[in-house]
XYZ file of N, CA and C in Angstrom:
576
model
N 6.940 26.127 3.011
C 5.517 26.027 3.241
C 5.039 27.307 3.901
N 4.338 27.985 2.950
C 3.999 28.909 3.620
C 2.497 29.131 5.382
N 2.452 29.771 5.906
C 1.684 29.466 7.162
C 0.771 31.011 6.869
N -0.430 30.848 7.464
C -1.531 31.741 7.871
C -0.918 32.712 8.479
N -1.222 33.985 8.217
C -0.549 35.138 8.949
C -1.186 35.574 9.884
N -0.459 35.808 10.967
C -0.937 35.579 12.510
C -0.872 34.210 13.224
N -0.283 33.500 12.763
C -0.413 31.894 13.593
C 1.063 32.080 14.337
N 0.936 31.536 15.423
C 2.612 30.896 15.920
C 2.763 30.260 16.053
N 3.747 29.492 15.393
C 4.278 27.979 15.042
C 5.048 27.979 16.462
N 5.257 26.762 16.649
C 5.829 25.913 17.809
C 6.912 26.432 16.964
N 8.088 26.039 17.979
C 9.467 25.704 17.089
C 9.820 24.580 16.475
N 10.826 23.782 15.912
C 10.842 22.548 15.690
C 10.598 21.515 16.603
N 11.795 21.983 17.382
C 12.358 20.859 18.983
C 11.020 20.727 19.752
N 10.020 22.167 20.234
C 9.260 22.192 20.605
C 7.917 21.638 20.491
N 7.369 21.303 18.839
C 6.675 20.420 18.750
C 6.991 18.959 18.566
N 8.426 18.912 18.661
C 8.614 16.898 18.271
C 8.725 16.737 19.803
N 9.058 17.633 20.781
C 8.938 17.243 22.272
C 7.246 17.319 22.659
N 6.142 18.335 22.035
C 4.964 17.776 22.187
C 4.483 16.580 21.502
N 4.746 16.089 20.890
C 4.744 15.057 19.900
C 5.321 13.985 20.674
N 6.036 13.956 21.154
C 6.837 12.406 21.721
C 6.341 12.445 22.743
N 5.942 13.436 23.504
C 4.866 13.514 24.878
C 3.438 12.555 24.668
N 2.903 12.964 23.353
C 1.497 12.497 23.638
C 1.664 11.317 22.936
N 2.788 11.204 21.960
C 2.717 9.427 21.897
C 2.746 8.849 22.871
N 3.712 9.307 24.019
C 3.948 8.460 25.188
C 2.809 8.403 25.821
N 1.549 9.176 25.469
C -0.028 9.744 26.133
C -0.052 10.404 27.533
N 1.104 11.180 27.095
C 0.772 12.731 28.252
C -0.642 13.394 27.428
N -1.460 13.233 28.461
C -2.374 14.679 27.881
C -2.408 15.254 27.830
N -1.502 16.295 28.564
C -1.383 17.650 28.499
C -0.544 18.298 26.722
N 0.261 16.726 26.697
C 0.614 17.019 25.249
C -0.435 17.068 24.011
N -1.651 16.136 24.174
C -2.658 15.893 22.745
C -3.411 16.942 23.326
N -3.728 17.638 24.003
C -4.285 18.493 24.645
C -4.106 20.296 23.741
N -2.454 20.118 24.353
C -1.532 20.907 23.338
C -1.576 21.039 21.564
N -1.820 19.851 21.271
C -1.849 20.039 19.919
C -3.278 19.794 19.367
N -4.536 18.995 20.160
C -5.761 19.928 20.340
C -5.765 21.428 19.686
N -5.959 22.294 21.096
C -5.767 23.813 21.262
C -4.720 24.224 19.606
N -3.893 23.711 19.266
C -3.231 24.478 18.165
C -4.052 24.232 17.234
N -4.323 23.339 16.544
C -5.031 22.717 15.223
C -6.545 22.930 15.380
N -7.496 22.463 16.596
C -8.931 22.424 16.205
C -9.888 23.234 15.968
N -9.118 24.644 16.184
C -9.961 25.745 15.613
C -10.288 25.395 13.961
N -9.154 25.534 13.065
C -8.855 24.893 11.895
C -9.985 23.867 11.133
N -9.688 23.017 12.163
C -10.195 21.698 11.611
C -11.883 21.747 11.870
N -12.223 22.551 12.543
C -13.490 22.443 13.599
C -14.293 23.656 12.268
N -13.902 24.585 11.674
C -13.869 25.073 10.620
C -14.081 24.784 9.376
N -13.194 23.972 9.267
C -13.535 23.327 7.820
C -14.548 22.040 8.045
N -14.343 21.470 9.133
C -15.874 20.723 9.069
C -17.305 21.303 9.204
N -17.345 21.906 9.799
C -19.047 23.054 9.935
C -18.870 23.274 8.610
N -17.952 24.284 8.053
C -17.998 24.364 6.581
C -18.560 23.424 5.200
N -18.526 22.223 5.922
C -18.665 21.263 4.699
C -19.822 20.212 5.384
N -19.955 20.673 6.587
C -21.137 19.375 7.127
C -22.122 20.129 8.116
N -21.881 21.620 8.295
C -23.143 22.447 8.841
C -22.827 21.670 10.661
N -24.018 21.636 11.508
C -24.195 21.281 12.134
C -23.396 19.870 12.701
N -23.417 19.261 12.406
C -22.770 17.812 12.254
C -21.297 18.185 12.378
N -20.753 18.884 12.017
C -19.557 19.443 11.679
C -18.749 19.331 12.839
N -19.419 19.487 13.740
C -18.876 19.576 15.286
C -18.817 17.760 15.489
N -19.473 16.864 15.309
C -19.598 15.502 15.819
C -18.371 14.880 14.714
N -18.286 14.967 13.516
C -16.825 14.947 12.794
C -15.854 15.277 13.675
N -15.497 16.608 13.626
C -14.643 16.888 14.447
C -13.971 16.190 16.045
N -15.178 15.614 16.481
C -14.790 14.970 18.140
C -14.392 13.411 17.263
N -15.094 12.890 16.163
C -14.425 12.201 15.448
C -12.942 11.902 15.090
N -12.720 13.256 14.455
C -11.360 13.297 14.231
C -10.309 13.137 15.039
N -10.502 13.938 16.128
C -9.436 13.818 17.749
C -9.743 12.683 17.812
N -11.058 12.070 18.187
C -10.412 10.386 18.397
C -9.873 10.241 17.946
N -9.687 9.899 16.616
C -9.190 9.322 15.713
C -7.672 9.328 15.668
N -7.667 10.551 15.971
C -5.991 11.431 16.115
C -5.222 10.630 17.531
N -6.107 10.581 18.744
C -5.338 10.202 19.633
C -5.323 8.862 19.976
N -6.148 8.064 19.168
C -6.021 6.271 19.140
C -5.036 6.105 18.025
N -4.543 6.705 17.173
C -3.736 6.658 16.159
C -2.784 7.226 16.104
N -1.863 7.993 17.244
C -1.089 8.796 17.328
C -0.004 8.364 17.482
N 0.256 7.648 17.731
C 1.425 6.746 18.342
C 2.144 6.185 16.870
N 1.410 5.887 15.781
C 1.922 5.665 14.706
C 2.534 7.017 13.449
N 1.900 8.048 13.930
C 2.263 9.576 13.397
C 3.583 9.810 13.233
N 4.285 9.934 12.412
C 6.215 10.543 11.904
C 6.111 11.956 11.591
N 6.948 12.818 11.475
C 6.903 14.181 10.425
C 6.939 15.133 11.866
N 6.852 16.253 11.131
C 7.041 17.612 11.569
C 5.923 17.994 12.114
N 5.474 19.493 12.419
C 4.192 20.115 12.578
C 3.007 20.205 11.347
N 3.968 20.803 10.121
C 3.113 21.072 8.827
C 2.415 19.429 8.372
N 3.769 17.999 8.735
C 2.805 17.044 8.148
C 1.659 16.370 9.117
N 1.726 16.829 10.380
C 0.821 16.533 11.270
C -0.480 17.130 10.670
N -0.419 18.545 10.789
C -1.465 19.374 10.635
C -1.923 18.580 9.336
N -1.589 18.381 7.816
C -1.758 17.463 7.327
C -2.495 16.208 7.045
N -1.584 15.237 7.977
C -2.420 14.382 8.577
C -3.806 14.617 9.666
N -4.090 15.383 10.226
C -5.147 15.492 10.708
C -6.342 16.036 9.737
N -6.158 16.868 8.962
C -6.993 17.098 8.149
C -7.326 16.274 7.191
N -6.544 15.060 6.725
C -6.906 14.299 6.154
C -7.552 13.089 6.531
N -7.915 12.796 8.170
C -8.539 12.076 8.948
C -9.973 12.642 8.702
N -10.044 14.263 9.108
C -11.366 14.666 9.003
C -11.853 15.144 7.821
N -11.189 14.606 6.417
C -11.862 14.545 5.153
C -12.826 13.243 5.174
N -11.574 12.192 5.264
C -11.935 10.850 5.490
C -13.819 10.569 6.506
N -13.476 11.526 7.949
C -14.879 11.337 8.294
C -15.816 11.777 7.475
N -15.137 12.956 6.660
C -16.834 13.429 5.744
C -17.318 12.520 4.907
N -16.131 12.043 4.248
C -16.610 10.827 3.059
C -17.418 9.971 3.592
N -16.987 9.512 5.053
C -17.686 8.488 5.676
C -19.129 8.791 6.165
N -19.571 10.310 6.084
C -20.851 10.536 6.357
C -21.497 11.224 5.265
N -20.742 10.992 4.129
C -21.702 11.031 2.507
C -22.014 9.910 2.673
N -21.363 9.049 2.851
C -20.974 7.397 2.686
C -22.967 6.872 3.394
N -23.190 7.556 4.343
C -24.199 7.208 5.749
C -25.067 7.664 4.660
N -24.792 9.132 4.605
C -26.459 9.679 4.599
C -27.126 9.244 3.118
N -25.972 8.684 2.180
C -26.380 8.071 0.835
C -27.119 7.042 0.652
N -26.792 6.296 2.069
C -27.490 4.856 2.138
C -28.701 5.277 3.145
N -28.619 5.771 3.681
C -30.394 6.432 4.703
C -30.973 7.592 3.546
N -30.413 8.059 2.498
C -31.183 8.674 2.206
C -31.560 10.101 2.683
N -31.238 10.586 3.811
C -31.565 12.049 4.628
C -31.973 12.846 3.537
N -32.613 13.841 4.289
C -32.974 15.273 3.701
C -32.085 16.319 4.219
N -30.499 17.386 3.181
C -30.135 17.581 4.202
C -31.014 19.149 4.742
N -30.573 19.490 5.682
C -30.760 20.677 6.393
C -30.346 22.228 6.411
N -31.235 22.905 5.375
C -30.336 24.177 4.973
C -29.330 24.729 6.089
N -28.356 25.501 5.360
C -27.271 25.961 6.028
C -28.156 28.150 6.089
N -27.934 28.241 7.437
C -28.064 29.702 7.233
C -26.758 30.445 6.499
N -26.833 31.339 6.171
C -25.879 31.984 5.543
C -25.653 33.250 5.549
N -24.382 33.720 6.198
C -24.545 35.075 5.770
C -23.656 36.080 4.932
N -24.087 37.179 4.502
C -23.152 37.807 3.502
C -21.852 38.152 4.386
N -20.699 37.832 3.984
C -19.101 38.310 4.250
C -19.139 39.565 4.091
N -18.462 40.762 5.031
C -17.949 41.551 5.059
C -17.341 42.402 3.769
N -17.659 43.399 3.166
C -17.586 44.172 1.762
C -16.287 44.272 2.521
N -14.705 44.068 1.844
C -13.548 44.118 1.644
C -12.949 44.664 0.740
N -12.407 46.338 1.062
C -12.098 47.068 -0.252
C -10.685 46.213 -0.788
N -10.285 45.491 -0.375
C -9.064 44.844 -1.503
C -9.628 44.300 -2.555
N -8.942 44.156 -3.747
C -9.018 43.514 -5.138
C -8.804 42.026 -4.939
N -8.148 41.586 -4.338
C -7.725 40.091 -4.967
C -8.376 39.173 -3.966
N -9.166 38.141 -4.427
C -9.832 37.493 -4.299
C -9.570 36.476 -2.938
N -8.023 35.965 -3.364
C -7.552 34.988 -1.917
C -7.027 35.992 -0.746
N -6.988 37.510 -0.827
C -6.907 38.196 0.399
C -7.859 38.319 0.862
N -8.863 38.585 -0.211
C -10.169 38.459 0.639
C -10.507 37.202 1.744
N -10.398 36.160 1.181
C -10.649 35.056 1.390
C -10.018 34.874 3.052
N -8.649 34.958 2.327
C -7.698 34.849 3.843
C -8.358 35.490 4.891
N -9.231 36.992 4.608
C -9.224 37.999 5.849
C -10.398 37.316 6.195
N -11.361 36.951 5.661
C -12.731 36.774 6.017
C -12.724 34.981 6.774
N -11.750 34.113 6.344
C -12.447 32.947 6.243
C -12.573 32.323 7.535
N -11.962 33.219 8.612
C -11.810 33.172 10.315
C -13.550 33.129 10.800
N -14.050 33.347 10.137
C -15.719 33.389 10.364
C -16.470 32.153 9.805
N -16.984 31.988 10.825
C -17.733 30.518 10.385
C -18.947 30.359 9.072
N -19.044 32.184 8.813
C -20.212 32.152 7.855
C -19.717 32.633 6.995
N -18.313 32.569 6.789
C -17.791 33.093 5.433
C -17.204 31.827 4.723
N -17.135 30.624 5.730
C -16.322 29.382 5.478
C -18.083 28.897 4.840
N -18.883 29.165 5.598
C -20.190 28.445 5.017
C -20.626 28.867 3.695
N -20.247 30.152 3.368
C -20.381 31.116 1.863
C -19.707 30.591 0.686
N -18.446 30.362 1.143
C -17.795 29.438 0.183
C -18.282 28.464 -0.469
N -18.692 27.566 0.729
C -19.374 26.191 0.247
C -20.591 26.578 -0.684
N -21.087 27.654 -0.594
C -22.511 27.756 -1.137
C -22.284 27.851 -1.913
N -20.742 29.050 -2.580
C -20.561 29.821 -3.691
C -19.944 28.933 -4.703
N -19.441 27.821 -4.497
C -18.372 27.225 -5.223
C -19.007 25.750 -5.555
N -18.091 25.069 -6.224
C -18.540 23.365 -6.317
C -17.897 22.672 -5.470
N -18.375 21.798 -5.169
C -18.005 21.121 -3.778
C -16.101 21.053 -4.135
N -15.699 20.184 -5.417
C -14.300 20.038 -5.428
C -13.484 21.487 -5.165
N -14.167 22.711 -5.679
C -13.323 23.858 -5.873
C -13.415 24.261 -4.037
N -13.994 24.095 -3.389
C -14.722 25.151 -1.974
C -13.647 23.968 -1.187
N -13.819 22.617 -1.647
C -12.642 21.593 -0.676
C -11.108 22.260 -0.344
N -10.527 22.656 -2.000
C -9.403 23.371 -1.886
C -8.972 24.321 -1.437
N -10.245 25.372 -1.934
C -9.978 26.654 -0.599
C -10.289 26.330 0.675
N -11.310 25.912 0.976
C -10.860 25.618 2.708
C -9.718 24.757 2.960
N -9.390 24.080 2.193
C -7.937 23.241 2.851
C -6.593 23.968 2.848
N -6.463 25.046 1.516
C -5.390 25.928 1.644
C -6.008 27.116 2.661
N -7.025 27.803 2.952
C -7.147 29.001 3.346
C -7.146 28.996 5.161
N -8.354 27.715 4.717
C -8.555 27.326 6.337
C -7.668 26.463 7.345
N -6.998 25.309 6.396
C -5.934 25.057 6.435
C -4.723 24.858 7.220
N -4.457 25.857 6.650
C -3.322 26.466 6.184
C -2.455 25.850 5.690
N -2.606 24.957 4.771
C -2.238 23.925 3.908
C -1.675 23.607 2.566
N -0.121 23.804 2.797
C 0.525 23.917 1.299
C -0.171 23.373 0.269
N 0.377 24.018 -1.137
C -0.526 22.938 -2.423
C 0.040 20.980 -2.332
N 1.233 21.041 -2.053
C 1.574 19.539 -1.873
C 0.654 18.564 -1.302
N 0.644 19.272 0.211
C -0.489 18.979 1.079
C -1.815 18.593 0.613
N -2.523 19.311 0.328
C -3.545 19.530 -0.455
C -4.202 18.781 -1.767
N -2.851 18.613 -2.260
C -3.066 17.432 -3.413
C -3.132 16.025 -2.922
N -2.017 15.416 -1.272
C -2.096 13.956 -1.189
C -3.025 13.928 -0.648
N -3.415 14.880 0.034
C -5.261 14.904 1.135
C -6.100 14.907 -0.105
N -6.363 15.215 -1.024
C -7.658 15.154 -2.296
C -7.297 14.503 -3.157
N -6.154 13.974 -3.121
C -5.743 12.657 -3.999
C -5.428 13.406 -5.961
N -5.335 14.397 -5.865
C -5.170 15.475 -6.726
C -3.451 15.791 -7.048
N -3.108 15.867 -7.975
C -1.764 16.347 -8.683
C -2.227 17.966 -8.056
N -0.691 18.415 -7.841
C -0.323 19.822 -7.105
C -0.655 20.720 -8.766
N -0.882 20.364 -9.865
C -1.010 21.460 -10.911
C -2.175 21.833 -10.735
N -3.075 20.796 -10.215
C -4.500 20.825 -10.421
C -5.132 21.252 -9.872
N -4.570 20.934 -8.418
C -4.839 21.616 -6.879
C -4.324 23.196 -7.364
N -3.348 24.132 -7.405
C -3.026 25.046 -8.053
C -4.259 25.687 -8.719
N -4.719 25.129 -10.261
C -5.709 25.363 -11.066
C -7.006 25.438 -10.814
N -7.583 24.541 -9.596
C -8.802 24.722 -9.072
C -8.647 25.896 -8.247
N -7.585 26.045 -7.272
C -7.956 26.973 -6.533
C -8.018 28.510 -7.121
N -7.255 28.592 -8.591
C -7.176 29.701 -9.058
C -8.678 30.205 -9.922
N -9.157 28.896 -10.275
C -10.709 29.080 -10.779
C -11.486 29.419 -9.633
N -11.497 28.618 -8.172
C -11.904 28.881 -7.549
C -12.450 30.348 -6.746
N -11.232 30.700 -6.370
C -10.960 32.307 -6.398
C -11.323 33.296 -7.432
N -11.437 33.041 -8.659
C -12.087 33.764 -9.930
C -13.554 33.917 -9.532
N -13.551 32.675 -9.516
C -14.885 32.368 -9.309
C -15.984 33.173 -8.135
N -15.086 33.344 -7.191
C -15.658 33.899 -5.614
C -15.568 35.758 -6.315
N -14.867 36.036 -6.824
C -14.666 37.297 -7.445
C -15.852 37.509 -7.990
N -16.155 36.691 -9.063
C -16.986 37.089 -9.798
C -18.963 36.747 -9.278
N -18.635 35.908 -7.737
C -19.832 36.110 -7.445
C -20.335 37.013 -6.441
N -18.892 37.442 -5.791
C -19.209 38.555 -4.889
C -18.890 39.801 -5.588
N -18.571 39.786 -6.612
C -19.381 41.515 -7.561
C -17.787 41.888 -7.430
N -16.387 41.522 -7.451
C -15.031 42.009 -7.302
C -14.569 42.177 -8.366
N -14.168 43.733 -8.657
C -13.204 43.599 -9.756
C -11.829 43.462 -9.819
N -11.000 42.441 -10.346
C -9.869 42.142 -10.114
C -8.834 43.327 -10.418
């Protein structure tokens, strides 16, 4: 599984000992794995819910630490599992605003950084640390294609991953994100 370059992974021992901490509900342990993950997650929700994005997110940690105690796996299937909690809240607030009806609320937007590299997911990778390049995406793409890149980019979320969180076969997940990325090429003026 590959990881975001620049991240530092816990070690193994080191996160199943934060892990067995905050099941036991040390806070200093959910605290711990807070601080690692919610930049991430706090990211891809603004990304996909603007404003609101932030009230998902305090969503999700609940969610994470009333439910934690039942959590198995490593770091990568944690990270995982948490992102697939705060998909779940978005659905649940299409779910709201479908039945109220809302008007939603434009997203400001701004242009990403001109990046002399060629290929589309380096771009992506370098820029997507910015909250208005994660919001560009969403603008630039269709909702299914902009899901995948923020879940692999923002992520940092193998294709496996990626497919049981979107309920998607890993060829497909693969294939969107490669249209996807074409796609961002060809609307930010890149020649491959």
């Amino acid at each position: 599984s590959a990881r975001r370059p620049g991240r530092a992974a816990a070690t193994p021992s080191s996160f199943a000992d934060v892990l067995a901490a905050a099941q036991a509900g040390g806070e200093w342990a959910l605290t711990a794995l807070y601080r690692a993950h919610a930049p991430a997650i706090g990211r891809y929700l603004r990304a996909r819910a603007g404003q609101e994005g932030d009230d998902l997110a305090s969503q999700t940690w609940l969610d994470v630490a009333r439910n934690i105690h039942a959590f198995s796996g490593d770091e990568d299937a944690f990270r995982g599992w948490v992102f697939t909690i705060a998909r779940r809240r978005l659905i649940d607030r299409g779910r709201r605003r479908s039945r109220r009806k809302e008007q939603p609320v434009g997203l400001e937007v701004t242009e990403p950084a001109n990046a002399p590299a060629h290929d589309p997911a380096e771009i992506t990778a370098r820029t997507i640390d910015g909250e208005a390049a994660a919001r560009r995406i969403v603008e630039l793409l269709p909702a299914d294609q902009a899901e995948i890149v923020l879940l692999r980019v923002v992520g940092g979320l193998d294709v496996a991953t990626v497919a049981e969180i979107t309920g998607k076969r890993p060829g497909t997940v693969r294939v969107a994100q490669h249209r996807a990325l074409k796609r961002l090429a060809d609307r930010l003026g890149i020649d491959p």
